XYZ file of C-alpha atoms in Angstrom:
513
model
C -71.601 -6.213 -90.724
C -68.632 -3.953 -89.512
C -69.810 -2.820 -85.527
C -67.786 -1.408 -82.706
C -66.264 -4.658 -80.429
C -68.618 -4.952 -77.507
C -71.224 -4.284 -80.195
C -70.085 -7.129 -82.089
C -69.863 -9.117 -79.412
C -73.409 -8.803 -77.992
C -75.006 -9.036 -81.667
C -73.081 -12.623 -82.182
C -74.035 -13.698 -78.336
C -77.439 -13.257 -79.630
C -77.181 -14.891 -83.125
C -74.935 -17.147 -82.848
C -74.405 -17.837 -79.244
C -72.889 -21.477 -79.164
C -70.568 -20.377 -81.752
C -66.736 -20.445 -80.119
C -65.161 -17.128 -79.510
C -62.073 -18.219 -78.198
C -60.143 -20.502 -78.054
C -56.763 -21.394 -75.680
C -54.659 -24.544 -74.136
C -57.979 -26.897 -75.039
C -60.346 -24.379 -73.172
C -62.839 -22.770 -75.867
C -65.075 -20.064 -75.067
C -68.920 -19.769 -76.896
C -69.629 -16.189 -78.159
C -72.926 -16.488 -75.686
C -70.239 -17.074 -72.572
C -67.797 -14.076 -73.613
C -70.911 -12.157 -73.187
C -71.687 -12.701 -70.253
C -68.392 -13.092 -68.987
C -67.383 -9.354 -69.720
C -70.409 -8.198 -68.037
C -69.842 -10.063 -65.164
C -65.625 -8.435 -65.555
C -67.631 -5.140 -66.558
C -69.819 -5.211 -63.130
C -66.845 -6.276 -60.903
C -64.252 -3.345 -62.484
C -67.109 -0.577 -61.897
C -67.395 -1.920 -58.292
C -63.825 -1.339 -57.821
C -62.983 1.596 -59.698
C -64.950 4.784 -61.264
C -64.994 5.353 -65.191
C -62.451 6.344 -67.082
C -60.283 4.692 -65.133
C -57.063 2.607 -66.478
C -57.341 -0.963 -66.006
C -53.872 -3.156 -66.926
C -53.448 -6.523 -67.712
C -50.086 -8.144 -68.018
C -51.010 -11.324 -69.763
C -50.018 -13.770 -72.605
C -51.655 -14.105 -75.372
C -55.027 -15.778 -73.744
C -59.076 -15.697 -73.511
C -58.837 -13.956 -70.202
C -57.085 -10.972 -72.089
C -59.968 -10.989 -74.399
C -62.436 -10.773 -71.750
C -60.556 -8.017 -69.857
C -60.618 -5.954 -73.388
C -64.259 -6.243 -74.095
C -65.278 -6.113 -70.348
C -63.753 -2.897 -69.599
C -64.987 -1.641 -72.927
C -68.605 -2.452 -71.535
C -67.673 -0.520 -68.348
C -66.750 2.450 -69.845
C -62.953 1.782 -68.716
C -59.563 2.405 -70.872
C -57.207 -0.929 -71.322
C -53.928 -0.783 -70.754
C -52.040 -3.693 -72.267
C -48.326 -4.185 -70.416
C -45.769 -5.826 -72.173
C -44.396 -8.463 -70.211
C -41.076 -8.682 -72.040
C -39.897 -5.324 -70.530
C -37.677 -5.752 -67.343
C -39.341 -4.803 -63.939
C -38.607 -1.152 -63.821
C -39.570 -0.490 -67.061
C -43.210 -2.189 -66.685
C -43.628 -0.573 -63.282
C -42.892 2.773 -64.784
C -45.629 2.679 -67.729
C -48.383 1.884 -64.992
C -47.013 4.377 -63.163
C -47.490 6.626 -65.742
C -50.875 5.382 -66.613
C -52.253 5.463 -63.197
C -53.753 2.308 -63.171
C -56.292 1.117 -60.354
C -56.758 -2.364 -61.425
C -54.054 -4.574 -62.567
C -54.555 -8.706 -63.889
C -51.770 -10.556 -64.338
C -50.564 -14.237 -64.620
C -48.521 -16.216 -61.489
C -45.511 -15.794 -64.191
C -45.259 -12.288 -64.117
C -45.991 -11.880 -60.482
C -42.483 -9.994 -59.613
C -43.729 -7.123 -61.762
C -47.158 -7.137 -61.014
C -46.112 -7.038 -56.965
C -43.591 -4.380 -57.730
C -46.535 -2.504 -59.680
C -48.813 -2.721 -56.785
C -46.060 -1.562 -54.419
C -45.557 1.793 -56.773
C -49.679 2.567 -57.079
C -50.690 2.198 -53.466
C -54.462 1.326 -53.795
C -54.160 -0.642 -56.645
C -56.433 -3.914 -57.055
C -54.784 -7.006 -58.063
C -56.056 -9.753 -59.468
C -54.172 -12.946 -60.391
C -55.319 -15.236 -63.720
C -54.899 -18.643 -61.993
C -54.618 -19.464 -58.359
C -53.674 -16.774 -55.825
C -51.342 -17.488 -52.681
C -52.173 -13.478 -51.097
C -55.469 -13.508 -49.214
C -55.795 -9.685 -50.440
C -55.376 -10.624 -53.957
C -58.266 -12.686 -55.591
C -58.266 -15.310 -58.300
C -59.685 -14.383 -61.182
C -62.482 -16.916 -61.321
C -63.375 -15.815 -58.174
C -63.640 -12.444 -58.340
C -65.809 -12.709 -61.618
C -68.181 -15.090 -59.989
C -69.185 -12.609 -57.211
C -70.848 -10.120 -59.806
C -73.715 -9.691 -61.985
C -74.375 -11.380 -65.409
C -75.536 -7.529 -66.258
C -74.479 -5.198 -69.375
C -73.755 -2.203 -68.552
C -73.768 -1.085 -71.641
C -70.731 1.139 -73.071
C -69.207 0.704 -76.074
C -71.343 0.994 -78.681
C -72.163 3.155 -81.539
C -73.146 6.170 -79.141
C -69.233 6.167 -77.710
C -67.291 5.816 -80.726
C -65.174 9.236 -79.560
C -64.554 7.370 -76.078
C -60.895 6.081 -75.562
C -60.886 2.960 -74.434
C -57.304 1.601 -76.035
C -53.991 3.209 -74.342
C -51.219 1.330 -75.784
C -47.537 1.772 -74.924
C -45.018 2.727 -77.734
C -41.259 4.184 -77.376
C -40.830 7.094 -78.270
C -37.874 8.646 -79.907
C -36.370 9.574 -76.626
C -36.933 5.518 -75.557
C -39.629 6.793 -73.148
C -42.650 5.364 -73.176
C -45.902 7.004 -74.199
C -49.497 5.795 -73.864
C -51.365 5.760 -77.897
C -55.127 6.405 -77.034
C -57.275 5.117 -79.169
C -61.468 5.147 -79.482
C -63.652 2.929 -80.389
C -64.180 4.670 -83.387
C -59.984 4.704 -83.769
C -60.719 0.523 -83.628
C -63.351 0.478 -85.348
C -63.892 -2.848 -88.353
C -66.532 -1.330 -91.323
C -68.128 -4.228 -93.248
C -65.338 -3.622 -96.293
C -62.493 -4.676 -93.997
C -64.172 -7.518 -92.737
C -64.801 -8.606 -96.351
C -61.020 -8.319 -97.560
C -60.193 -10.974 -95.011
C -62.657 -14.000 -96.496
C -64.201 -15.123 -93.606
C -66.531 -17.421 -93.157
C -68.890 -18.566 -90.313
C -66.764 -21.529 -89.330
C -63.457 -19.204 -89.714
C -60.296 -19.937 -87.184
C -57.778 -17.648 -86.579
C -54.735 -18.236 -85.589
C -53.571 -15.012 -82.982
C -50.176 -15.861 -81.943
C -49.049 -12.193 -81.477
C -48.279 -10.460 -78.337
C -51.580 -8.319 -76.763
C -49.629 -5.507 -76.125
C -48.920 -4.916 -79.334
C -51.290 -3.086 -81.951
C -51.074 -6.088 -84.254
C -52.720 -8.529 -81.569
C -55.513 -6.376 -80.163
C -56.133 -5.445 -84.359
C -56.003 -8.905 -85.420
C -58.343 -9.940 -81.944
C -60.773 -7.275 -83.145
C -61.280 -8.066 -86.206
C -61.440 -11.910 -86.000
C -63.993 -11.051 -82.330
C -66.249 -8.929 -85.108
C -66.253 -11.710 -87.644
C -67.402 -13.641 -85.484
C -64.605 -16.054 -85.997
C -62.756 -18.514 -83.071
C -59.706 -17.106 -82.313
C -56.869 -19.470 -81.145
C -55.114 -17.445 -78.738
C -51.661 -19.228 -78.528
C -49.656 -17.759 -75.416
C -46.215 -18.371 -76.380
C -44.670 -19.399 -79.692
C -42.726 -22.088 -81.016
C -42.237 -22.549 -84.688
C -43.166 -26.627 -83.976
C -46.303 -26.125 -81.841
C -47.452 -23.503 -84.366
C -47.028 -25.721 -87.325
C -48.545 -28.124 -85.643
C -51.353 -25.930 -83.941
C -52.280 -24.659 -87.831
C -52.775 -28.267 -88.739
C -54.635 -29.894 -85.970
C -57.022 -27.043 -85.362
C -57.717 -26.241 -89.430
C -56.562 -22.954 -88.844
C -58.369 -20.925 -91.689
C -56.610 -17.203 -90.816
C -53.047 -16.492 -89.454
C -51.263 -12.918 -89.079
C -47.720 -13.715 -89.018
C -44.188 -11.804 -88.569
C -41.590 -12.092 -90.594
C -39.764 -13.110 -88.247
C -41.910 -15.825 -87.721
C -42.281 -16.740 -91.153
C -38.537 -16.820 -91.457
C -38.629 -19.805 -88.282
C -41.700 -21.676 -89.884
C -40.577 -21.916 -93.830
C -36.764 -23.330 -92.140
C -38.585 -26.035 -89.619
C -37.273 -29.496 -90.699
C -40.306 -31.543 -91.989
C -42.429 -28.488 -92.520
C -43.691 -28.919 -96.408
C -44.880 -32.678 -94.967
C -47.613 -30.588 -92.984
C -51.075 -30.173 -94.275
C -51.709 -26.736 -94.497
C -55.125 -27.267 -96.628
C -57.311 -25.243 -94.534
C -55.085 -22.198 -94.480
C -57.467 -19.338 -96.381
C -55.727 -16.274 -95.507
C -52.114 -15.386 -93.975
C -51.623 -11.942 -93.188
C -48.248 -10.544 -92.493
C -46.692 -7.171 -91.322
C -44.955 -5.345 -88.264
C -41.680 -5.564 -89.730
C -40.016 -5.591 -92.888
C -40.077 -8.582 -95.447
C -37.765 -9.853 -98.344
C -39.260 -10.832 -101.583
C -37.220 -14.208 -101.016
C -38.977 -14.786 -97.818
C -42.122 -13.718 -99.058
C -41.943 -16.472 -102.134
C -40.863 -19.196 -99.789
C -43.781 -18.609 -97.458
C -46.058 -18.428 -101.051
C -45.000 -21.465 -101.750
C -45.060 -23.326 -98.864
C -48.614 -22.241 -97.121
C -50.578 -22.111 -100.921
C -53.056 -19.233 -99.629
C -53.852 -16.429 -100.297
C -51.389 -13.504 -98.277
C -52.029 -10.155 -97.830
C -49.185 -7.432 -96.492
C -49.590 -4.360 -94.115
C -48.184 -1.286 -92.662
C -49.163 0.272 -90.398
C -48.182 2.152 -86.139
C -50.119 2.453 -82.994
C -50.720 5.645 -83.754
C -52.514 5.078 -87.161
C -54.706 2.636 -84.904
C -53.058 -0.037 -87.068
C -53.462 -0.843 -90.971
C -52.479 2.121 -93.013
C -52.065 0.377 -96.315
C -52.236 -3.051 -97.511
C -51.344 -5.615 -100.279
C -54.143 -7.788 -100.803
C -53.722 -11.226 -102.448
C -53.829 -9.992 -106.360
C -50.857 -8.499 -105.952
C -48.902 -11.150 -104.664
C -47.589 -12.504 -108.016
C -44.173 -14.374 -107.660
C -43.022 -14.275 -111.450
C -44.159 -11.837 -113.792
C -44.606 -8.333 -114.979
C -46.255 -7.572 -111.191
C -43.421 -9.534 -108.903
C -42.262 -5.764 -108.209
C -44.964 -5.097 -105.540
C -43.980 -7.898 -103.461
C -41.530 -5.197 -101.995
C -44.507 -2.897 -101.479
C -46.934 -2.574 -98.766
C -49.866 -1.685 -101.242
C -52.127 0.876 -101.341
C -54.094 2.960 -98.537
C -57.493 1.339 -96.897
C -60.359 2.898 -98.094
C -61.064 6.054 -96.289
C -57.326 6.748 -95.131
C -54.974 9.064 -97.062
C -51.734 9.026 -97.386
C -49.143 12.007 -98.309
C -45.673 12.331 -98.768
C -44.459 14.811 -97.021
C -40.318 16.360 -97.523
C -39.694 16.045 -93.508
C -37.623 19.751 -94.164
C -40.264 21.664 -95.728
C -43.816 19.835 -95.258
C -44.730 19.785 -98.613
C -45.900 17.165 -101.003
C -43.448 15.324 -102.898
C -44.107 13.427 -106.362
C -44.334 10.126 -107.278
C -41.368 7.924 -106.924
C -39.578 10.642 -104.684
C -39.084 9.482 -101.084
C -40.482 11.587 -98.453
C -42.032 11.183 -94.553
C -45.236 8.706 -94.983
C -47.906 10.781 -93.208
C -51.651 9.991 -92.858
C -55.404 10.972 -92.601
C -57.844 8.685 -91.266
C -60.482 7.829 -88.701
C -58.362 5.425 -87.144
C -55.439 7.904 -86.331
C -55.038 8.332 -82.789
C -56.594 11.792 -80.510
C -53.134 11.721 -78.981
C -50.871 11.061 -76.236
C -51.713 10.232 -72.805
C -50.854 13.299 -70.827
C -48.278 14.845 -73.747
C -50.082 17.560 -75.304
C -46.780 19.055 -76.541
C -45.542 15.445 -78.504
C -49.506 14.774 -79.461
C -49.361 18.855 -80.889
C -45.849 17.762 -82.827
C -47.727 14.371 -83.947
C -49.778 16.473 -86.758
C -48.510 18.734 -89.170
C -50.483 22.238 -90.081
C -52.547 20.224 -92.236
C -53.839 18.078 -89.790
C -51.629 14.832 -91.156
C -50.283 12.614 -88.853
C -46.480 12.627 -89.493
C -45.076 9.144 -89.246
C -41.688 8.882 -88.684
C -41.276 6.553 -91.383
C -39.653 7.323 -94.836
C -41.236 5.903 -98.334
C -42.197 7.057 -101.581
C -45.756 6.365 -103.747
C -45.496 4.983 -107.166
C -47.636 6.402 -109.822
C -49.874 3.341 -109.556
C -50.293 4.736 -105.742
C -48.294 1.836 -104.272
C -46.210 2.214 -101.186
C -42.910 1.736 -101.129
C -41.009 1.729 -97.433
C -37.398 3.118 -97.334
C -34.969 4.232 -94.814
C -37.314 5.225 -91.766
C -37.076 8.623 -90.875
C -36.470 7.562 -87.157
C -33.817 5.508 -85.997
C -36.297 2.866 -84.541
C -35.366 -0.431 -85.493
C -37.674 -3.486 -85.680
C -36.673 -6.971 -84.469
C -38.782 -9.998 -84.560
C -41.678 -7.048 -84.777
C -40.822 -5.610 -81.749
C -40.001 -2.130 -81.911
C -36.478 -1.090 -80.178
C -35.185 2.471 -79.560
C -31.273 3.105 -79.999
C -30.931 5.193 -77.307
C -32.896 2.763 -75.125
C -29.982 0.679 -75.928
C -26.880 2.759 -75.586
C -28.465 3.964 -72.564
C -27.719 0.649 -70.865
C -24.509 -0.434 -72.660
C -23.171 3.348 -71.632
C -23.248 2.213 -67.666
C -20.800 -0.074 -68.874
C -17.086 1.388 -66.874
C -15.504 -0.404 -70.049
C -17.300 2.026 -72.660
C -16.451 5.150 -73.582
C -18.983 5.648 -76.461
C -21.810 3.499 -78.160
C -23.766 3.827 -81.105
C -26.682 1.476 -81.902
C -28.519 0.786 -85.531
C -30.407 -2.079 -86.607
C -29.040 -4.589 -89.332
C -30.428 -6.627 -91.538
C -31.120 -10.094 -90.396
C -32.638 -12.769 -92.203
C -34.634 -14.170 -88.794
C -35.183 -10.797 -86.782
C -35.868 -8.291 -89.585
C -33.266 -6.418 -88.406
C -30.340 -6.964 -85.420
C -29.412 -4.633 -82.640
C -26.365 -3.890 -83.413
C -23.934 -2.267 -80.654
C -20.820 -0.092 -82.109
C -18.717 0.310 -79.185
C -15.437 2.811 -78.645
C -13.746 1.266 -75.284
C -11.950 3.732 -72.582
C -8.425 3.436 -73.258
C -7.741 2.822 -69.491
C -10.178 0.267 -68.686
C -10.400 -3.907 -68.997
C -11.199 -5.259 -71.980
C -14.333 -6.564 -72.097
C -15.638 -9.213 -75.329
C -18.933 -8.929 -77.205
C -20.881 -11.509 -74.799
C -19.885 -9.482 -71.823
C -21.582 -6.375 -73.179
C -24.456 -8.471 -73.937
C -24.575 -9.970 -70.979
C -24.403 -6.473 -68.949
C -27.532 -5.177 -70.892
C -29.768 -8.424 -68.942
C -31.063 -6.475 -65.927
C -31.140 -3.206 -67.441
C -33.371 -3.310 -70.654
C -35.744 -5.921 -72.094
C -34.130 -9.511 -73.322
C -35.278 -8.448 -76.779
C -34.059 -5.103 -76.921
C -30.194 -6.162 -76.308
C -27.751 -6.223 -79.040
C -26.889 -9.300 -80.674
C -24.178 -8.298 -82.001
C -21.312 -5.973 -81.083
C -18.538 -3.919 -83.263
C -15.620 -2.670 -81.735
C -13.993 0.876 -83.268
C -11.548 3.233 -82.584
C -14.005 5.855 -83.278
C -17.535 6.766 -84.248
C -17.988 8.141 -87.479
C -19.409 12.093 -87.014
C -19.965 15.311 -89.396
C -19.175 18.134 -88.843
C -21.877 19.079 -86.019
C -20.944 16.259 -84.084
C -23.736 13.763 -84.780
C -22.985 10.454 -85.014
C -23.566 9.073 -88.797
C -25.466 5.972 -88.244
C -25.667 5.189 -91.506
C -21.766 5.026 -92.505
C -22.402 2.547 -89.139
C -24.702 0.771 -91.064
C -23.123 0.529 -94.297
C -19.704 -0.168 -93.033
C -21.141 -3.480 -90.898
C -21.423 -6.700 -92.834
C-alpha cells in the first residue's frame, strides 16, 4: 500500500515493528526503533528551530541520514541534503543559500561543516559520532534528551508541503535548491508493485543521499517496508561481496558502477542467487554493458530516466523488455515508456510544439511528481514550464511509435560522469584562472567506466609556460569538486566557432577520439 514516508513508516512500526529498516557497518535498525527515533530527531529539531525551517545534513550514505529525512518530515521541516564531494566553498555556499539553522554532519567532513557554521551565525551543529566542541553535541546525545513523541507531519493531510530541497547545477554552474512535496515523493501501490518486493526484501542503497536517486531509491525501499543496506562508500569488492553475504534481493546501480562490478577479477565465482531486481539509471548505458551485467547478475533489470526536477523516475524499462537477442534487443537503448500518470511530450526547443514520432525534440513532462519550483528563483522556476504547463527538460530524445523513449544529444551541455552531473562552465571556470590558458572549452566524452569524461580543450597564451595535461588537472584540485575535473585534456591552436562566435562543442566532440 503506496503512503507518504513518515506515513509508511509509522504504519510498518505498528505492523511489523521488529522488522529491520536499516541497515549499516553491522548496526541494523527495527522499523519500531526508526519510529521512534525520528520522533525523538522530530522533538529535538522543533526545540531548536521553528517550521519550515531548512535542516542540512552532510552525511554518507548511512541510517542516521535516514532518520534525519523522516524526522524532519515528522517536524514539519525541509531537508537539505549537501553533497560532500563539492570543495569547501562550494558546500558553504548552497547552505548559505538555503539558510539552514541546523546542520549534521560526520567527523570527516568537519572542515566544511565548521566553515558552514562560521558563514550562518546561529547555526546548530550536530556531529554523527563523537564531538571534541563542548557547543556542538553528539548525535546520540542530543537525541536522547527529547521525547519519544510524534508530532505528527507528513502525512496524507501535507502532501503540498515541501519537505525535499535538493541541490542541482544549473546551466550557469550555480546551484539551485529542487523543492519537492511529499506528494512530489510520493510511492502509489503500482510503483511499489513493479519493484517485486517481498516482506523479507534487502536493498542494496549504495548511492550518494544527495542525489535524487538515493533519497528515491531510500523511499521507496522505507515504504516497502524493506531493509535497506545503506553502504557509505563504494568499492566494486566490498559491494560484490556485500550483495552476497547479506542476500541482497534489490540493487539500483550506475553504470558506472556496473561497468567496475562486471570487470572485478573473480566476479562470475560470486553467488548472486538472491539478486531479484537490479535497477539502473542516472547516466547513460551501452547495450554491451547492459548484456554483460544481464548475464552476469541473472535478474530481472529494469532502466530509468529521470531529474530532480521530475522528482525522479520519468520513464522506465521494466524487465520484459530487456531481451538480449531478438526482434526486441532494440529497446535495450531505450529508457521505456512513461510511469503511469506522467506524460511525456516532445517538444521542438525553437517553436514549442509537438513533434512526431521518431523526430527528436526537448523531452518535457507532466506529472505529480514534477517539482513547485526553485528555492527563491521565481524567474528560472517561471522558465522551468512552458505555456502549457510542461516541464521543459533540458534533455533531447525522440518517442517511437510504440511510445518508447529514446535519449539523444541533451539539449544542455551537462555532462554525466559516474552519475554525477557536471556543468562545463563550472569547469572552464576553474581551468580559466589558469595564467597558462588563454581559452577552454569543456564537453563530456564517452567513456566506457564514467559514462562520459570531462574533457578540457585548451588554447594556451602564446607568451606564457607551457604547462602538460596533469598540471591543468592538478590546478582544478582546490577550486572545483575532485569529480568534476577533467580527465583528460586537448591542446589546440584554436576553438572551433560559427559565425556568432559560439564555440561549437560538438565539432569538439566529434573531432576527440
Amino acid at each position: 500500500m503506496g503512503q507518504h514516508l513518515p506515513d509508511a513508516i509509522r504504519r510498518h512500526a505498528r505492523e511489523r515493528g521488529a522488522c529491520a529498516a536499516l541497515t549499516c557497518a553491522g548496526v541494523t535498525v527495527g522499523y519500531a526503533e526508526l519510529d521512534s527515533r525520528s520522533n525523538r530527531l522530530a522533538r529535538a529539531l522543533l526545540a531548536e528551530t521553528p517550521e519550515a525551517s531548512r535542516i542540512g545534513f552532510l552525511s554518507r550514505t548511512r541510517n542516521e541520514a535516514a532518520e534525519i529525512l523522516v524526522g524532519a518530515a515528522k517536524a514539519g521541516l525541509v531537508t537539505v541534503p549537501l553533497n560532500w564531494r563539492l570543495a569547501v566553498p562550494e558546500v558553504t555556499a548552497v547552505a548559505r543559500d538555503a539558510a539552514l539553522t541546523v546542520l549534521f554532519t560526520e567527523p570527516e567532513f568537519r572542515e566544511a561543516a565548521d566553515a558552514v557554521r562560521a558563514a550562518l551565525p546561529g547555526l546548530r551543529l550536530v556531529v554523527i559520532g563523537p564531538s571534541d566542541t563542548p557547543d556542538v553535541p553528539a548525535y546520540e546525545t542530543w537525541l536522547a534528551a527529547h521525547p519519544d513523541d510524534d508530532p505528527g507531519r507528513g502525512g496524507a493531510d501535507d502532501a503540498d508541503e515541501v519537505f525535499l530541497q535538493i541541490y542541482t547545477s544549473g546551466t550557469t554552474g550555480v546551484p539551485k535548491g529542487v523543492l519537492l512535496t511529499h506528494g512530489n515523493f510520493y510511492a502509489d501501490t503500482t510503483e511499489l508493485e513493479e519493484y517485486l518486493w517481498e516482506p523479507e526484501s534487502v536493498a542494496l542503497n549504495a548511492l550518494p543521499m544527495f542525489h535524487i536517486g538515493g533519497l528515491g531509491w531510500l523511499r521507496v525501499a522505507l515504504t516497502a517496508g524493506a531493509n535497506s543496506l545503506m553502504l557509505p562508500e563504494f568499492a566494486p569488492g566490498v559491494a560484490a561481496e556485500t550483495i552476497e553475504r547479506e542476500g541482497v534481493t534489490h540493487a539500483f546501480l550506475v553504470p558506472s558502477v556496473l561497468h567496475m562490478l562486471t570487470a572485478l577479477p573473480g566476479i562470475e565465482s560470486r553467488d548472486f542467487s538472491r539478486l531479484t531486481l537490479v535497477t539502473y539509471g542516472s547516466a547513460p548505458i551501452t547495450p554491451a554493458l547492459l548484456r554483460r551485467s544481464m548475464a552476469l547478475f541473472a535478474c530481472h533489470f529494469m532502466g530509468k530516466y529521470g531529474l530532480t526536477e521530475g522528482g525522479g523516475t520519468v520513464t522506465q524499462l521494466p524487465p520484459r523488455d530487456h531481451e538480449a537477442d531478438g526482434p526486441r534487443r532494440h529497446l535495450l537503448t531505450s529508457v521505456g515508456k512513461p510511469r503511469r500518470g506522467i506524460d511525456v511530450v516532445i517538444a521542438d526547443p525553437e517553436t514549442g510544439l509537438p513533434v512526431g514520432a521518431g523526430t527528436p525534440g526537448e523531452i518535457r513532462i507532466r506529472s505529480r511528481h514534477n517539482t513547485p519550483g526553485y528555492w527563491n528563483r521565481p524567474d528560472e522556476t517561471e522558465a522551468l514550464y512552458d505555456a502549457d504547463g510542461l516541464l521543459c527538460t533540458g534533455d533531447g530524445g525522440y518517442l517511437d511509435v510504440d511510445g518508447y523513449l529514446f535519449l539523444t544529444d541533451r539539449i544542455k551541455d551537462m555532462i554525466v560522469t559516474g552519475g554525477e552531473n557536471v556543468y562545463p562552465t563550472e569547469v572552464e571556470s576553474a581551468l580559466a584562472e589558469h595564467p597558462a590558458v588563454s581559452e577552454v572549452a569543456v564537453v563530456g566524452i564517452p567513456d566506457d567506466t564514467w559514462g562520459e569524461a570531462v574533457t578540457a580543450v585548451v588554447v594556451l597564451r602564446a607568451d606564457a609556460a607551457r604547462p602538460d595535461e596533469q598540471e591543468l588537472i592538478d590546478f582544478t584540485r582546490d577550486r572545483i569538486a575532485s569529480y568534476k575535473k577533467p580527465r583528460r585534456v586537448h591542446f589546440v591552436d584554436a576553438l572551433p566557432r560559427n559565425p556568432n562566435g559560439k564555440v561549437l562543442k560538438r565539432e569538439l566532440r566529434t573531432g576527440i577520439h
